[in-house]
Tab-separated table of C-alpha atoms in Angstrom:
chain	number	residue	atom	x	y	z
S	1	UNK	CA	49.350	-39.663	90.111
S	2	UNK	CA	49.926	-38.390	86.732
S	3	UNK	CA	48.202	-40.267	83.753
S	4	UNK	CA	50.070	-42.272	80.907
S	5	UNK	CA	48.746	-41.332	77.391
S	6	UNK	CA	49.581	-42.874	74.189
S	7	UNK	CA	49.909	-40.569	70.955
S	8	UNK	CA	50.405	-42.234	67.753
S	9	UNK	CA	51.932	-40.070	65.052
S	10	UNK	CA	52.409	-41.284	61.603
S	11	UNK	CA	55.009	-40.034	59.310
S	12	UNK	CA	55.474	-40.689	55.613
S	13	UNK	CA	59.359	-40.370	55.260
S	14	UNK	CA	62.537	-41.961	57.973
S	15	UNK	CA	63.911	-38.429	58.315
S	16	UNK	CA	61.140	-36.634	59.893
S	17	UNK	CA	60.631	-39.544	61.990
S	18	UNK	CA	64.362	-39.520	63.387
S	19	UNK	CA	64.024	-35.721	63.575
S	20	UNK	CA	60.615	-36.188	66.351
S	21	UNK	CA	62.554	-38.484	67.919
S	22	UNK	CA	65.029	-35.923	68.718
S	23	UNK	CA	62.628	-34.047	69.502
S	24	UNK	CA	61.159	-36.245	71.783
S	25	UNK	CA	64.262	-35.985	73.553
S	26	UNK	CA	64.356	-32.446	73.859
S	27	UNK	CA	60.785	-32.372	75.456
S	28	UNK	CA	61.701	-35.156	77.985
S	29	UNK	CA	60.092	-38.391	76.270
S	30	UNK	CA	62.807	-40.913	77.206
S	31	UNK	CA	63.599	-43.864	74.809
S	32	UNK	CA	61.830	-46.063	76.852
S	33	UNK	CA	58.538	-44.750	76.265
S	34	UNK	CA	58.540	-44.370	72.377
S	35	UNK	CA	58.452	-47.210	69.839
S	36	UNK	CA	58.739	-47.371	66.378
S	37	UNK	CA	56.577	-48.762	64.027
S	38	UNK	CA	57.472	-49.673	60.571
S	39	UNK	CA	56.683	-52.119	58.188
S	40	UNK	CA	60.109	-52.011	56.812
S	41	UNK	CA	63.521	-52.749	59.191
S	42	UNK	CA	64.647	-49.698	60.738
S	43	UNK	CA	67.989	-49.605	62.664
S	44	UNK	CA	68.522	-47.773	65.928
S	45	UNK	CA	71.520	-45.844	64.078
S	46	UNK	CA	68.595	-44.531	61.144
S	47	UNK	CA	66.642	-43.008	63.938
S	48	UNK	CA	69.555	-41.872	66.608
S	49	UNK	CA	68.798	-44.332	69.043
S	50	UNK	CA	70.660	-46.373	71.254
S	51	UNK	CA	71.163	-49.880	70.092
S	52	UNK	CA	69.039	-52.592	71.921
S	53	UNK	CA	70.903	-55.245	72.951
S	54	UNK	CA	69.808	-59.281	72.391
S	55	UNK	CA	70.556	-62.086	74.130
S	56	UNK	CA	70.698	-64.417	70.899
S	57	UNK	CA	74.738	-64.157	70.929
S	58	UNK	CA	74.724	-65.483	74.377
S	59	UNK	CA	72.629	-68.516	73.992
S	60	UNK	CA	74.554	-68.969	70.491
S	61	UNK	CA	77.855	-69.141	72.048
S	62	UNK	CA	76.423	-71.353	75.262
S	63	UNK	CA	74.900	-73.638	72.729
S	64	UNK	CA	78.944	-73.534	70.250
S	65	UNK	CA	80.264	-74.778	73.923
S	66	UNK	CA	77.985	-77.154	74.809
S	67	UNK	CA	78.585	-78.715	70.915
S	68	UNK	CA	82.175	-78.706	71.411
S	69	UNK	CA	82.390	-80.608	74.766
S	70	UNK	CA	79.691	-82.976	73.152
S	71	UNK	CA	82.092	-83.397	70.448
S	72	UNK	CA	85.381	-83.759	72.503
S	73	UNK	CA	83.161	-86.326	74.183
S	74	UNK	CA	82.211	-88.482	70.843
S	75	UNK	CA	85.236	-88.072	70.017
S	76	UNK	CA	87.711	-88.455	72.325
S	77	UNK	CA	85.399	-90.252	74.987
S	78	UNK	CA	84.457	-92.792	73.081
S	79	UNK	CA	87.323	-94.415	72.071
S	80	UNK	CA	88.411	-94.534	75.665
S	81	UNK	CA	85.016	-96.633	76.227
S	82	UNK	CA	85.557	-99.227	73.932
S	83	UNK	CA	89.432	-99.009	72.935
S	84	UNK	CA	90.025	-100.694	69.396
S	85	UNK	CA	94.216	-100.117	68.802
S	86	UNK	CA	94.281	-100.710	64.594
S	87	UNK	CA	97.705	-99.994	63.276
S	88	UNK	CA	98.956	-98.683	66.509
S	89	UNK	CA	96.813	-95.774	66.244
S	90	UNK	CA	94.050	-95.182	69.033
S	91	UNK	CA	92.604	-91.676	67.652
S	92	UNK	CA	92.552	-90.659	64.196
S	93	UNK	CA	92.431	-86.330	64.069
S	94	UNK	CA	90.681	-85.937	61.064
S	95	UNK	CA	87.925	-88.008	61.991
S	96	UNK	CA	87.428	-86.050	65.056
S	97	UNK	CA	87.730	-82.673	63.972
S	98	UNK	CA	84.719	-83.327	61.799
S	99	UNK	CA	83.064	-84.871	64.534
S	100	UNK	CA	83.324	-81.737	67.037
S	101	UNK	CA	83.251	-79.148	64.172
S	102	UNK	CA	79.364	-80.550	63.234
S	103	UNK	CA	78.424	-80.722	66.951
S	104	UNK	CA	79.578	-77.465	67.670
S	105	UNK	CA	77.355	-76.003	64.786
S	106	UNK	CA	74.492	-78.460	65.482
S	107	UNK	CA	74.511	-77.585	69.094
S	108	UNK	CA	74.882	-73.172	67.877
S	109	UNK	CA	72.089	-73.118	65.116
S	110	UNK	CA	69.992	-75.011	67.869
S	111	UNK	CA	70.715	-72.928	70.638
S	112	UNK	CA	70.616	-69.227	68.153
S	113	UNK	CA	66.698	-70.520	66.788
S	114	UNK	CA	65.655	-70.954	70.144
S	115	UNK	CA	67.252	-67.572	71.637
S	116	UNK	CA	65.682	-65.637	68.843
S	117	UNK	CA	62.213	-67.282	69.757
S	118	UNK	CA	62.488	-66.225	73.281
S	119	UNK	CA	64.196	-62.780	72.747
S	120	UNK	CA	60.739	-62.213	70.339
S	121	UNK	CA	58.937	-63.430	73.369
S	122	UNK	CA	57.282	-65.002	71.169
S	123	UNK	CA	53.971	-65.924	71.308
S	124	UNK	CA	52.910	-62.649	72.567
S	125	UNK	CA	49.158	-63.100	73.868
S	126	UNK	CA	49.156	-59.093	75.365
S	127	UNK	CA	47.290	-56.605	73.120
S	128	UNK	CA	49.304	-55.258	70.324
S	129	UNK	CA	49.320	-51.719	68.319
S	130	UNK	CA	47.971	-52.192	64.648
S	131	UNK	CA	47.872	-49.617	62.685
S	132	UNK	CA	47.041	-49.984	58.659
S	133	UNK	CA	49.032	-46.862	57.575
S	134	UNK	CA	52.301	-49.311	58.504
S	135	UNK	CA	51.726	-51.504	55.748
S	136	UNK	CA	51.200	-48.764	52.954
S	137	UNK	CA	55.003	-48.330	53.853
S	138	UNK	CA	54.549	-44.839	56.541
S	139	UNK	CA	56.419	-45.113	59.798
S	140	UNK	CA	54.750	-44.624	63.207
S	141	UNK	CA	55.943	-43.293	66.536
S	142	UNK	CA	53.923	-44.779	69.645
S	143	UNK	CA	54.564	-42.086	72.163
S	144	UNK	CA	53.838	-42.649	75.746
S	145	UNK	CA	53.861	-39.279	77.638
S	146	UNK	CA	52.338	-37.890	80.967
S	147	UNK	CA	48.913	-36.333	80.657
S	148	UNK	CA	50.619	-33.220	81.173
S	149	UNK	CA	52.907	-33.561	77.996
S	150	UNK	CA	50.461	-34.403	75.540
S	151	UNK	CA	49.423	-31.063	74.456
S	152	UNK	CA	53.292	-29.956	73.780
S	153	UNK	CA	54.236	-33.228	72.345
S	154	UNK	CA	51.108	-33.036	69.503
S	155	UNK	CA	52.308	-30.090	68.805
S	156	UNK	CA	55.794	-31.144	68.276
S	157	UNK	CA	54.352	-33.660	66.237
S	158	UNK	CA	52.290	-31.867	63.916
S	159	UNK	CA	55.930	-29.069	63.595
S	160	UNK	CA	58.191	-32.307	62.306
S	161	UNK	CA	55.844	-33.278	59.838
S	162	UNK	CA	53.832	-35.810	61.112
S	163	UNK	CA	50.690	-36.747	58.612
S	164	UNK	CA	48.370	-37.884	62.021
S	165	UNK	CA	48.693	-37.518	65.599
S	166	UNK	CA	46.275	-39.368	67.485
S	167	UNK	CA	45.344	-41.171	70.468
S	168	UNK	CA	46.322	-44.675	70.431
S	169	UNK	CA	44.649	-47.679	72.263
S	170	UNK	CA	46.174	-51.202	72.576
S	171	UNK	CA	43.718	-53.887	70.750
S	172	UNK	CA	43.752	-57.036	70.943
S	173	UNK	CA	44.093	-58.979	67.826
């Protein structure tokens, strides 16, 4: 059984930090098992990295259907509940298109807040990394390599520029 170590290099600049990565790569450290740390947003594209994919679209676009049959049903549904004929008309369109054009974004913004709080998994009771070199603006790479690995991937590390590599331990907060 081989053990899991966590290394925690710290880098002051993006493009030493996307160069480890592919370095990482090179060395057998799968994508999986490093995480970025940044106090600033960093794309997947900056660092070479495949982009993650969210389920916010999908509960955005359930939620835009689930509006729109709400509003067909106000406003088609309705009438046909309690029919009022005024003027030979039964159904005006405006009226309606206003009526399943605000569902349909009620129902979306509704639906895209609460994807984006579960795709956060938010709240997140498990013990997190904190590291105060983060917030002076330095980027981190929370590597997660065999026992075996550790020695070469310091190394590595220390080649591309990194300002620390050390052991990491997760804290609770």
């Amino acid at each position: 059984m081989t053990e899991k170590n966590l290394l925690l290099a710290i880098f002051e600049d993006i493009d030493p930090a996307a160069h480890a990565v592919d370095k990482l790569r090179e060395l057998g450290v799968t994508d999986e098992h490093v995480t970025v740390i940044s106090g600033t947003p960093i794309t997947e594209a900056m660092l070479g990295r495949k982009p993650q994919w969210s389920n916010v679209t999908r509960f955005a676009l359930g939620g835009a259907f689930v509006g729109l049959c709400i509003g067909i049903f106000l406003a088609y549904g309705t009438p046909n509940l309690y029919p009022i004929t005024v003027g030979g008309r039964w159904i005006g369109v405006p009226p309606t298109i206003v009526v399943m054009f605000e569902m349909t974004m009620l129902l979306m913004l509704i639906s895209t807040f609460i994807g984006v709080f579960l795709d956060s998994r938010f709240p997140n009771y498990t013990p997190t990394e904190y590291v105060p070199e983060i917030s002076d603006g330095r980027i981190g790479l929370l590597i997660e390599c065999a026992g075996e690995l550790e020695k070469s991937v310091e190394a590595a590390m220390k080649a591309m520029g990194a300002e620390s590599v050390k052991r990491a331990q997760a804290e609770a907060l």
